[in-house]
Coordinates of C-alpha atoms in Angstrom, one line a residue:
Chain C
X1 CA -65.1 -28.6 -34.6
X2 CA -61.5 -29.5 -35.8
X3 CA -61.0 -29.6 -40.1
X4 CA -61.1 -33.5 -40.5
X5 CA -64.4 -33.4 -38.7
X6 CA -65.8 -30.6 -40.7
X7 CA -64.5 -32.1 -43.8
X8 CA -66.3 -35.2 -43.5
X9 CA -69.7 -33.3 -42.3
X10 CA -69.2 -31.3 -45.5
X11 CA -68.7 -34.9 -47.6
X12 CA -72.0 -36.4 -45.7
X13 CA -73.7 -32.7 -47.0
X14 CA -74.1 -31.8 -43.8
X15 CA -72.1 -28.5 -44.1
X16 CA -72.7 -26.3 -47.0
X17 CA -72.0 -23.0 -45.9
X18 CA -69.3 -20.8 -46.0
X19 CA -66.2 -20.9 -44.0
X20 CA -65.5 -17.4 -42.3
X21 CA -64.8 -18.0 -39.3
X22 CA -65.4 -22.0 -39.1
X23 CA -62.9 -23.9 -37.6
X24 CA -61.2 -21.0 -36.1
X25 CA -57.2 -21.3 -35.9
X26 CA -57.1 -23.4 -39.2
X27 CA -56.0 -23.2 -42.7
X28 CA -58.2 -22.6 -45.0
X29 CA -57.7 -22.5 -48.9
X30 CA -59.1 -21.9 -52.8
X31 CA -58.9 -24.2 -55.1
X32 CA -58.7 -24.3 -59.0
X33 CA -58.6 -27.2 -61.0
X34 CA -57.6 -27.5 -64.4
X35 CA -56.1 -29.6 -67.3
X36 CA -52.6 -30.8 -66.8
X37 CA -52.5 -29.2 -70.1
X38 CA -53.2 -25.7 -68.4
X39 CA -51.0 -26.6 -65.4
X40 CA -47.8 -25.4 -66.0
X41 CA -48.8 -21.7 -67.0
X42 CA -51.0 -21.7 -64.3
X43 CA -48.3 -22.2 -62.0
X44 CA -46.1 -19.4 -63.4
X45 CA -49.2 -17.2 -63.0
X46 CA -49.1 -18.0 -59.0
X47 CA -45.5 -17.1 -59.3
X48 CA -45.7 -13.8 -61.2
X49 CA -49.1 -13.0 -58.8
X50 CA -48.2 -14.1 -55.3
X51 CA -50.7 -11.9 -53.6
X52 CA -54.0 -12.7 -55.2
X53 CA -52.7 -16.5 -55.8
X54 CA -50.3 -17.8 -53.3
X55 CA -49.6 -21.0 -54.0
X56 CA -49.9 -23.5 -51.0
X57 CA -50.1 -26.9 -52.5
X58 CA -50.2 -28.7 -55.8
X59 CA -52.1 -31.9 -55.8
X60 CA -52.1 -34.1 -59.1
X61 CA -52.0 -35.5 -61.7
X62 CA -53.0 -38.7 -60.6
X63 CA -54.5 -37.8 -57.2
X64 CA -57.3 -35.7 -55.8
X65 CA -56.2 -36.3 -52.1
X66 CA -53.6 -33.6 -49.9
X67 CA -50.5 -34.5 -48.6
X68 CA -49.8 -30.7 -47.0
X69 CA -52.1 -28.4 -45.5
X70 CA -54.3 -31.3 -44.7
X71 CA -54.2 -35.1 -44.3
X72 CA -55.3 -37.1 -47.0
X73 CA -58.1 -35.2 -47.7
X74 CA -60.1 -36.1 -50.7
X75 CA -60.6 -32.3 -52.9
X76 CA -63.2 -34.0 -54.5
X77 CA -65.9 -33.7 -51.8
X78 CA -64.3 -32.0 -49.4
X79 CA -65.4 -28.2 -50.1
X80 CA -68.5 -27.1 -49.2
X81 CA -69.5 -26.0 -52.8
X82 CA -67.6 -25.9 -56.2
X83 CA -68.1 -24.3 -59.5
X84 CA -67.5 -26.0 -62.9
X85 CA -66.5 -23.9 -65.5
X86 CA -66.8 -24.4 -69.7
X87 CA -65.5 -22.2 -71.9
X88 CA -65.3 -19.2 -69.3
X89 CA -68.8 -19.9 -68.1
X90 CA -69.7 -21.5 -64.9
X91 CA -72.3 -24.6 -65.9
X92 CA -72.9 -26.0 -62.6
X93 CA -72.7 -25.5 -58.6
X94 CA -72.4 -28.4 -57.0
X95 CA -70.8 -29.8 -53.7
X96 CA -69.2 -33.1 -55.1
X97 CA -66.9 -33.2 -58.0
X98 CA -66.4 -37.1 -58.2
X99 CA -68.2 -37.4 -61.7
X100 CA -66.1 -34.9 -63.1
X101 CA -62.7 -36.3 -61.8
X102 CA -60.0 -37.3 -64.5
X103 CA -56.5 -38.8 -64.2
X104 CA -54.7 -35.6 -65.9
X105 CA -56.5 -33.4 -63.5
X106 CA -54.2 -31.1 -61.9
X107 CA -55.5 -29.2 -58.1
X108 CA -54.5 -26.1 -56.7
X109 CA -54.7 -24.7 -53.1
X110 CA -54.0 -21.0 -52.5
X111 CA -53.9 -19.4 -49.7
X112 CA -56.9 -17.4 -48.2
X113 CA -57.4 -13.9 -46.3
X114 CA -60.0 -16.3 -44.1
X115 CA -56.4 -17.5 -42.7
X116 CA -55.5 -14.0 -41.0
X117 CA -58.9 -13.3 -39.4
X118 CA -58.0 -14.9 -36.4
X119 CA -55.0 -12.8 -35.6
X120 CA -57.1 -9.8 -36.5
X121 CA -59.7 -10.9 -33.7
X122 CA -57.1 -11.9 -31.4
X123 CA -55.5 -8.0 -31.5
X124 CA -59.1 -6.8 -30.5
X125 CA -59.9 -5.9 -34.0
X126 CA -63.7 -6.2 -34.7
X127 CA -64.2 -8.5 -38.2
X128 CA -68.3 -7.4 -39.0
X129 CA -69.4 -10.4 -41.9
X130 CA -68.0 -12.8 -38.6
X131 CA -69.9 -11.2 -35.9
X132 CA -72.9 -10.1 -38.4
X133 CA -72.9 -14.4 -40.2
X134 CA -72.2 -12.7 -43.6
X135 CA -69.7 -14.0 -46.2
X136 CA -67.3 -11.5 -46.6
X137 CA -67.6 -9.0 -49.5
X138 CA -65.6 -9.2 -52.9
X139 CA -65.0 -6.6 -55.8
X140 CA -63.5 -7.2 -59.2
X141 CA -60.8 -4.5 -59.8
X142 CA -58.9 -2.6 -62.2
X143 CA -55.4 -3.7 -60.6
X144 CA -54.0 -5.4 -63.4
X145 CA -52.2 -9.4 -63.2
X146 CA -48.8 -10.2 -64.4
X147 CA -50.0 -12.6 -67.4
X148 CA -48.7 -16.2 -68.1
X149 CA -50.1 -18.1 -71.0
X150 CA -53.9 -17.9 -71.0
X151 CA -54.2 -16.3 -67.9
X152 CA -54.2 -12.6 -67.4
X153 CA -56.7 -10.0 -66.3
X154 CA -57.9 -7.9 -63.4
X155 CA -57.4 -8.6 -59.4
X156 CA -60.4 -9.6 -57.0
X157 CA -60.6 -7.8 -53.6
X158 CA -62.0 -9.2 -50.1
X159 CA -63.0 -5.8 -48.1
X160 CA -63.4 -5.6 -44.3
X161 CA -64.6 -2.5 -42.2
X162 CA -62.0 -1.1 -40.0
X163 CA -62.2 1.2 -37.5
X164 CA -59.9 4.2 -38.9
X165 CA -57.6 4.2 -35.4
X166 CA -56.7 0.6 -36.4
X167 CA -56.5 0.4 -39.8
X168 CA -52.8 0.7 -39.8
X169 CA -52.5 -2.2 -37.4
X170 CA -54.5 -4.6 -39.4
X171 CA -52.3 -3.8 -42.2
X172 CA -49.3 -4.2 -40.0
X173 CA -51.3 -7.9 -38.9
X174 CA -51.9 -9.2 -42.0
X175 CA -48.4 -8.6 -43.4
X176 CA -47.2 -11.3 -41.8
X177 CA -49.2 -13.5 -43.7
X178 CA -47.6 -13.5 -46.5
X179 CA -48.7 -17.1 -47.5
X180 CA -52.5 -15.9 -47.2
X181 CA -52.6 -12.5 -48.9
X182 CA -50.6 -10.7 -46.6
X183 CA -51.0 -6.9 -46.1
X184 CA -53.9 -5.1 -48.1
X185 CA -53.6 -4.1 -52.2
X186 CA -55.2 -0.7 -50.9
X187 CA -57.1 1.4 -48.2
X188 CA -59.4 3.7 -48.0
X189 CA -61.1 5.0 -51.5
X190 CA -62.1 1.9 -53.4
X191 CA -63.1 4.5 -56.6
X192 CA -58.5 4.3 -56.8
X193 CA -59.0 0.5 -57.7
X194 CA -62.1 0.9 -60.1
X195 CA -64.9 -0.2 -57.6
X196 CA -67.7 2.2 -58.5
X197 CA -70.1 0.9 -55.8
X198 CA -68.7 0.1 -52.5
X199 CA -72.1 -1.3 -51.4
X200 CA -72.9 -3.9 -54.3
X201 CA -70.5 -6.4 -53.6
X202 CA -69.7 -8.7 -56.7
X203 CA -69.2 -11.7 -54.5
X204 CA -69.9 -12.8 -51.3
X205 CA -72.2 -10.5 -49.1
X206 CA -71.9 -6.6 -49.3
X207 CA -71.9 -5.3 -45.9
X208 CA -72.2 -1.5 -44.5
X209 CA -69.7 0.8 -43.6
X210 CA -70.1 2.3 -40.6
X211 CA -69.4 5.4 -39.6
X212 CA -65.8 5.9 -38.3
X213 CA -64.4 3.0 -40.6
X214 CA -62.4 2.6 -43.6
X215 CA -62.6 0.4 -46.4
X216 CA -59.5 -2.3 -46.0
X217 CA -58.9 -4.3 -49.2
X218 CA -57.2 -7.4 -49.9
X219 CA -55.8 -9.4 -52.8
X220 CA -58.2 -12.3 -52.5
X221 CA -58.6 -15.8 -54.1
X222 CA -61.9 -15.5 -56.4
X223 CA -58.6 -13.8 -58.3
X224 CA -58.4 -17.0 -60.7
X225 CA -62.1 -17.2 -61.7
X226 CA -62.0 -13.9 -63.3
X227 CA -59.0 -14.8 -65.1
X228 CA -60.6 -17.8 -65.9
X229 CA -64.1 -16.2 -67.8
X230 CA -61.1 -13.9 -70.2
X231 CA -59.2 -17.5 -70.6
X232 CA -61.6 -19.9 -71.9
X233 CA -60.2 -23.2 -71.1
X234 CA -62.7 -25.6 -72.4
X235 CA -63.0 -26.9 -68.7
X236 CA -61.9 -26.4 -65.1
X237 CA -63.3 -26.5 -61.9
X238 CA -63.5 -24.1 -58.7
X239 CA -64.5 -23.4 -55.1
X240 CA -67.2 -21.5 -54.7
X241 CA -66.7 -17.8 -53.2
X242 CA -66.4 -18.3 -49.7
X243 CA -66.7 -21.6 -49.5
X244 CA -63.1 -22.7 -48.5
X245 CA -61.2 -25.7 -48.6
X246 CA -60.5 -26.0 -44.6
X247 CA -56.9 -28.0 -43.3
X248 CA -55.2 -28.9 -40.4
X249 CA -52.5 -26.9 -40.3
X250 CA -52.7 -24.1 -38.3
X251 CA -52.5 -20.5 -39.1
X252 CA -49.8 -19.6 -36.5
X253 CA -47.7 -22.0 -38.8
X254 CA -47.9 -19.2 -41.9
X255 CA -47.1 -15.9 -39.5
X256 CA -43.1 -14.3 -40.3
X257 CA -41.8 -11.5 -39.7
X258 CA -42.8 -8.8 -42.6
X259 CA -39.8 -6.5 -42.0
X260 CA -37.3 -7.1 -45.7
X261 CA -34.8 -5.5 -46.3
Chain Q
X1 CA -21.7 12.8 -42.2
X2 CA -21.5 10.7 -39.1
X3 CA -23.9 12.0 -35.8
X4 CA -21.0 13.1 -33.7
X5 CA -19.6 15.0 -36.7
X6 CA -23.0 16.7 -37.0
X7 CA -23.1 17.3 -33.4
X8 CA -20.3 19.0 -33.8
X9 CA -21.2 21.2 -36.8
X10 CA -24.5 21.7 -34.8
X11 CA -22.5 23.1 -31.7
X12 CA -20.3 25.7 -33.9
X13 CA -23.6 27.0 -35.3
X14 CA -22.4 25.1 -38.6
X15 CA -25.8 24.0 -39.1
X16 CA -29.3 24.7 -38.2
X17 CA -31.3 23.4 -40.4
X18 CA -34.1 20.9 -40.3
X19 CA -32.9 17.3 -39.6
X20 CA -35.3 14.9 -42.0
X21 CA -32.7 12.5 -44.0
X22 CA -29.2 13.8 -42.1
X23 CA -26.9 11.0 -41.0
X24 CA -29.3 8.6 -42.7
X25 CA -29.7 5.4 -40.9
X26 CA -28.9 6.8 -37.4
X27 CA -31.8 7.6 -34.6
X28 CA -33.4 10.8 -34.0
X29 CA -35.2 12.2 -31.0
X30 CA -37.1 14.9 -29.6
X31 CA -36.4 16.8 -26.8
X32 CA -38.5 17.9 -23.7
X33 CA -36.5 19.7 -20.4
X34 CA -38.6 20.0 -17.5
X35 CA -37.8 21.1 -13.9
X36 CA -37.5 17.9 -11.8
X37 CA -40.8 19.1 -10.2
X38 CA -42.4 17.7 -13.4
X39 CA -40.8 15.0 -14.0
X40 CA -42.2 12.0 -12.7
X41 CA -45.8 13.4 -13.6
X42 CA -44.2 13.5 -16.9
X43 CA -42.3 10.2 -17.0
X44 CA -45.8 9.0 -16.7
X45 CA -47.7 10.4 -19.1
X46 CA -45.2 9.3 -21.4
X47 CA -45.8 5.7 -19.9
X48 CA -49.8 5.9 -20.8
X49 CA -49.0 7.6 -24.2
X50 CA -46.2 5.4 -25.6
X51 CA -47.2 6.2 -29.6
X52 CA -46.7 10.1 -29.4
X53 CA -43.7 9.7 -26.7
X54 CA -41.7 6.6 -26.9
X55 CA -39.2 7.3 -24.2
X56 CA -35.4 6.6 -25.4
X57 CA -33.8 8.3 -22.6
X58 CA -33.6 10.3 -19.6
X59 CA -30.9 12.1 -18.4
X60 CA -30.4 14.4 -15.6
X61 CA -31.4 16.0 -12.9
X62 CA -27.9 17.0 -12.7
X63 CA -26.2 16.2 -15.6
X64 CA -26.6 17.1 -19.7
X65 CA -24.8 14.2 -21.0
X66 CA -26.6 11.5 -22.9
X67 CA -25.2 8.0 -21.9
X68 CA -27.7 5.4 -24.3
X69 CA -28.6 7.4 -27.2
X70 CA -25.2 8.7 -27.4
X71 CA -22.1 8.6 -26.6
X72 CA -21.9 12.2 -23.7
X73 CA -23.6 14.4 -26.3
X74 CA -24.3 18.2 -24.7
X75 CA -27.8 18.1 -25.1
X76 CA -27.3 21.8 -24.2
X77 CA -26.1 23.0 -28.0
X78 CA -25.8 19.9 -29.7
X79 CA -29.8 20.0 -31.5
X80 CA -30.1 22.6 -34.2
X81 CA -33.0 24.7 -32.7
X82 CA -34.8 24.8 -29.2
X83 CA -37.5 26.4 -27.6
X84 CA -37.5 28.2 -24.3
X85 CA -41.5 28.3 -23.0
X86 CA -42.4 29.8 -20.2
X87 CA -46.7 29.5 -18.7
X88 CA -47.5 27.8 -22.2
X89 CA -46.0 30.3 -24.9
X90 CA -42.6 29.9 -26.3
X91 CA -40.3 33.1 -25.5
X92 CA -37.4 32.3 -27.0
X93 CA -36.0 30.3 -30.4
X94 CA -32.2 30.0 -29.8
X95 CA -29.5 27.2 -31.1
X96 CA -28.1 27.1 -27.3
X97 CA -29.9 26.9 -24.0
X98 CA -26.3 27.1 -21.7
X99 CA -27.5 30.1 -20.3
X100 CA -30.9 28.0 -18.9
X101 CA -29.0 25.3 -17.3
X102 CA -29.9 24.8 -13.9
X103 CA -29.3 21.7 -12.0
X104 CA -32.4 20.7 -11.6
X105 CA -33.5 20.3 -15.0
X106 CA -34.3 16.7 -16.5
X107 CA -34.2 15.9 -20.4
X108 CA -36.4 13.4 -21.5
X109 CA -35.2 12.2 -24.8
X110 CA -38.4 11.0 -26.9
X111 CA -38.4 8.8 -30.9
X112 CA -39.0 10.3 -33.8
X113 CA -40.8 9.5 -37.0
X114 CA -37.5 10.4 -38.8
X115 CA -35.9 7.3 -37.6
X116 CA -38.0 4.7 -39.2
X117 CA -37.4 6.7 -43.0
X118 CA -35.1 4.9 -44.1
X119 CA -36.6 1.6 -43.9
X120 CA -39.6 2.9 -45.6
X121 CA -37.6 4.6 -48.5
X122 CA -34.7 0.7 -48.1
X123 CA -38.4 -0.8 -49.6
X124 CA -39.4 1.4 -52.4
X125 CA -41.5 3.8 -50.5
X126 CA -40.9 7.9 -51.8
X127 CA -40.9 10.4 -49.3
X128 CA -41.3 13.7 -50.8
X129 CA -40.3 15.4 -48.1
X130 CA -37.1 14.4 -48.2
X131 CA -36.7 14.4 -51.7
X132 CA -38.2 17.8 -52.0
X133 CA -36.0 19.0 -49.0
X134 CA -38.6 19.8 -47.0
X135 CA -40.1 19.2 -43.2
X136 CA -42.2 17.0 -42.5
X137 CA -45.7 18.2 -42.3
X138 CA -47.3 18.1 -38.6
X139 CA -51.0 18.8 -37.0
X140 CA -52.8 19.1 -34.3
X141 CA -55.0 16.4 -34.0
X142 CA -58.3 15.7 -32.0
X143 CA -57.3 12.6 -30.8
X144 CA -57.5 12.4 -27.2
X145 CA -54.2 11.3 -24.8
X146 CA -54.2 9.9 -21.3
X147 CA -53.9 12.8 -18.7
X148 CA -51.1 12.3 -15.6
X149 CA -50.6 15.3 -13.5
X150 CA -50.8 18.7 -15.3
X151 CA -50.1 16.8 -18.8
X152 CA -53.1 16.5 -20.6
X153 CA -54.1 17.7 -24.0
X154 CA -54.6 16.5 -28.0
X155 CA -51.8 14.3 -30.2
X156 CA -49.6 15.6 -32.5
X157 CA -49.1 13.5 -36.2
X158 CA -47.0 14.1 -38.5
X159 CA -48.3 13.7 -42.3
X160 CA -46.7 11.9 -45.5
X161 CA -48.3 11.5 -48.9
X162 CA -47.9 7.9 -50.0
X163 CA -48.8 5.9 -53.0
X164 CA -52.3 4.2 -52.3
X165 CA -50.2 1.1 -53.4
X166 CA -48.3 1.0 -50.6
X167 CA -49.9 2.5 -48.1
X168 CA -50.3 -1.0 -46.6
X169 CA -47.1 -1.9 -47.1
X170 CA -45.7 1.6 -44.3
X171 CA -48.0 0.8 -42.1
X172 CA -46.1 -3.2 -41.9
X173 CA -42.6 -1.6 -41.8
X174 CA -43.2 1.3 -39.3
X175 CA -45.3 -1.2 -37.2
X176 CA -41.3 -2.7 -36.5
X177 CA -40.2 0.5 -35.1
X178 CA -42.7 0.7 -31.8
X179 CA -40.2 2.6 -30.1
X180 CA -39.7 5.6 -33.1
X181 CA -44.0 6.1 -33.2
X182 CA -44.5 2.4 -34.8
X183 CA -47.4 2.0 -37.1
X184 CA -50.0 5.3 -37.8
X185 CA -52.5 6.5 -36.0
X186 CA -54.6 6.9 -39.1
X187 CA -55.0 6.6 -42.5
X188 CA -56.9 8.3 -45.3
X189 CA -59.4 10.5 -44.0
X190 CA -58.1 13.9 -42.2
X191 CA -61.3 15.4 -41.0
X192 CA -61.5 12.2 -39.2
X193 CA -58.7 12.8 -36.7
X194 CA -59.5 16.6 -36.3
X195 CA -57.8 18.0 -39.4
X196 CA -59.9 20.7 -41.4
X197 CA -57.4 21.5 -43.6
X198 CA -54.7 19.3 -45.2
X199 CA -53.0 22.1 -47.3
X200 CA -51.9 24.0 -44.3
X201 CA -49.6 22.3 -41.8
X202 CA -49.6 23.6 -38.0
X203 CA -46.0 22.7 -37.7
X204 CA -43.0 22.0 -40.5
X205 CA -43.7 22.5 -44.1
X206 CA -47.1 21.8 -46.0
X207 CA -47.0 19.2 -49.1
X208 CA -49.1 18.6 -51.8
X209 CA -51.2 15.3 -52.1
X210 CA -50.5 14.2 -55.4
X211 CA -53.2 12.1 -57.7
X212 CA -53.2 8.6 -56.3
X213 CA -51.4 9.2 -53.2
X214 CA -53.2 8.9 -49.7
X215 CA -52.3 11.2 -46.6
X216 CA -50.7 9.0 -43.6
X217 CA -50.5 9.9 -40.4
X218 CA -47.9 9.0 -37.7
X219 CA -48.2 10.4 -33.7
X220 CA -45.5 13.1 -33.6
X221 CA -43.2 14.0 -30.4
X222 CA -44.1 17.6 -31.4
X223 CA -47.0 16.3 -29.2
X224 CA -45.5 17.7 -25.8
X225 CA -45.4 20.9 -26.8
X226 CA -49.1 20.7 -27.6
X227 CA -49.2 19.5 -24.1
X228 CA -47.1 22.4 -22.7
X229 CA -49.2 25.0 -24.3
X230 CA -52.3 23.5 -21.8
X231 CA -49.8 22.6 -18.8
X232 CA -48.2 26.6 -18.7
X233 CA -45.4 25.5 -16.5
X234 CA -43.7 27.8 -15.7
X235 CA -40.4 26.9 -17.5
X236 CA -39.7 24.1 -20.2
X237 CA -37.5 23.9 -23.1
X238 CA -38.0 21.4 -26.2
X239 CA -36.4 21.0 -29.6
X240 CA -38.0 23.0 -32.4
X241 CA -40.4 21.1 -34.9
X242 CA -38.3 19.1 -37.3
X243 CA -34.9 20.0 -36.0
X244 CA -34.3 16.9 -34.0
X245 CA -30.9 15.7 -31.6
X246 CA -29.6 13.0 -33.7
X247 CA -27.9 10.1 -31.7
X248 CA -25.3 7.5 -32.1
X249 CA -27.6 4.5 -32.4
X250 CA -28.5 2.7 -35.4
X251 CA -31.8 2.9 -36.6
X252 CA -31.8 -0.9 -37.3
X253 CA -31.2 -1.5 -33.5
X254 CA -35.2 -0.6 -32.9
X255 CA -36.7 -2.9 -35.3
X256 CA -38.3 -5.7 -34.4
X257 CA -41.1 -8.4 -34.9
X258 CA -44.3 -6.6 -34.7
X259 CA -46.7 -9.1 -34.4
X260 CA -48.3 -9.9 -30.6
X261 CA -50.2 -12.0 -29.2

């Protein structure tokens, strides 16, 4: 299925799943919503945290459709499922946004970790929540943001099982994505980054670790809505956790060469 | 100190000391002298075992003088220590093997984790080794290598304690030197690959593992001599653990993009 085909399934609510491993080669992205208000300082907070929140597109104010990572795609019923948020608290789950839509509206795409699986798979590297139809898993952390304006706070993870003898490839991988994450915050003892239980997963699905593999973790993009329930803002609006905005453009358009310096 | 200048020193018995951080930016390599009888068995086990021996160079049977690596080094007197091994156990330690030449013999040149260093420590990344002044720590491992002819046998890593920070972030920047040992073999977990005990090193110098800092391990071309020890030919020379021939080349020149397919 190619993005503009999955996109309008997901506007006919046909699709309400999650994305890993949908539409395999493509984009795919998070997306917070906020107050033009908020918009600015949100910005600088992508800037000062380019791992958990790297910044692909800015839509707005004044639109809700994409002019970058996909073709005129309306955000507003476009994702699979969204969360609205009040006052730090999530109020509803729904999968269309249209009666919440104002003109000073301001949307934000960042990149997603869902972007790298492919080359993972492609380099014979086994991704489990894809084979196994599980969302991957997610863990607040204690790695702490660079603040700007109301937002500050705490990183959120995504964590795959590795096979130990390739851990170091996947990092090497995934490194040259910096636009989606890029290399992993950390590997191997999730106790060093404040996770206290590596089988309850905070988001997404927890998933077993086999013997033989290693805990990979990486900056993920669920980052904003923790940093939105310490902010407050009287109203903003989300994707849900693995349920990704999905583009055209391909991933092999975000892979560089890692080696600065 | 420039590598022909340290050659030099290295031939006057000037110096003979362990190599990690001399003539920074310029290659390293390990050393393995075999009778021409051996050599094609060997030439191809290095083929099937590229991560614990990269092949820079061959030289020989009939001459001693590098032409790639560098510009007609002696590989004779020109490394700070070798060892003489006759049947599998090493008789002799000695700073000159003149007396050994025969014309028969062929030197296989092999990388060495030394040369990818600088790169990690250009991007922020300590190595305690170095800046304790120490050799690198090196195991035996129980990590199985493809056999050809009469060498067969267990890898060699060597070990370096790095923040769990940027673990991720050595694995990306050795993963651009494929032809110095790339990318580790393993990360984290010792007992995985074999080791029983971290504190005491089989080869080089032990090193502490300090509070937030994660053991990583890199395939070593100590890893022949491993292999020599199960082959007992009857006559080999190699370098001596940590005390490498240092070449003309830049390290730079081995970098490059490491992401495939």
């Amino acid at each position: 299925m190619l993005p503009n085909e999955l996109r309008k399934e997901v506007a006919a609510g046909r699709f309400s799943g999650q994305t890993a491993g949908v539409c395999e080669g493509f984009i795919q992205a998070n997306l917070v919503v906020l107050p033009e208000l908020y918009a600015a300082d949100f910005e600088e907070f992508c800037r000062r945290n380019p791992k958990p929140c790297p910044l692909l597109e800015k839509v707005g104010p004044g639109s809700h459709l994409t002019a970058k990572i996909a073709d005129n795609a309306d955000l507003l019923d476009t994702i699979p499922g969204y969360l609205v948020w009040q006052h730090g608290h999530i109020v509803e789950r729904t999968a269309d946004i249209r009666g919440y839509y104002r003109d000073d509206l301001v949307f934000f795409l960042l990149g997603c970790s869902f972007s790298f699986e492919q080359a993972l798979i492609n380099q014979g590297i086994t991704l489990r929540h894809i084979t196994e139809g599980k969302n991957v898993a997610m863990y607040n952390t204690t790695i702490e943001l660079a603040p700007a304006g109301p937002f500050a706070g705490t990183m959120v993870v995504s964590m795959r099982p590795i096979h130990h003898r390739l851990v170091a490839r996947a990092c090497a991988i995934t490194a040259h994505f910096p636009e989606v994450h890029g290399e992993p915050v950390h590997v191997g003892y999730p106790e060093m980054i404040g996770i206290e239980d590596i089988s309850r997963a905070d988001y997404g699905d927890s998933i077993d670790i086999l013997p033989g593999e290693i805990p990979v973790f990486w900056a993920c993009g669920v980052t904003p809505q923790n940093v939105l329930i310490q902010a407050k803002l009287p109203f903003a609006i989300t994707h849900a956790p693995g349920l990704m905005f999905v583009g055209d453009l391909e991933n092999v358009r975000f892979a560089r060469c890692s080696l600065r310096g």
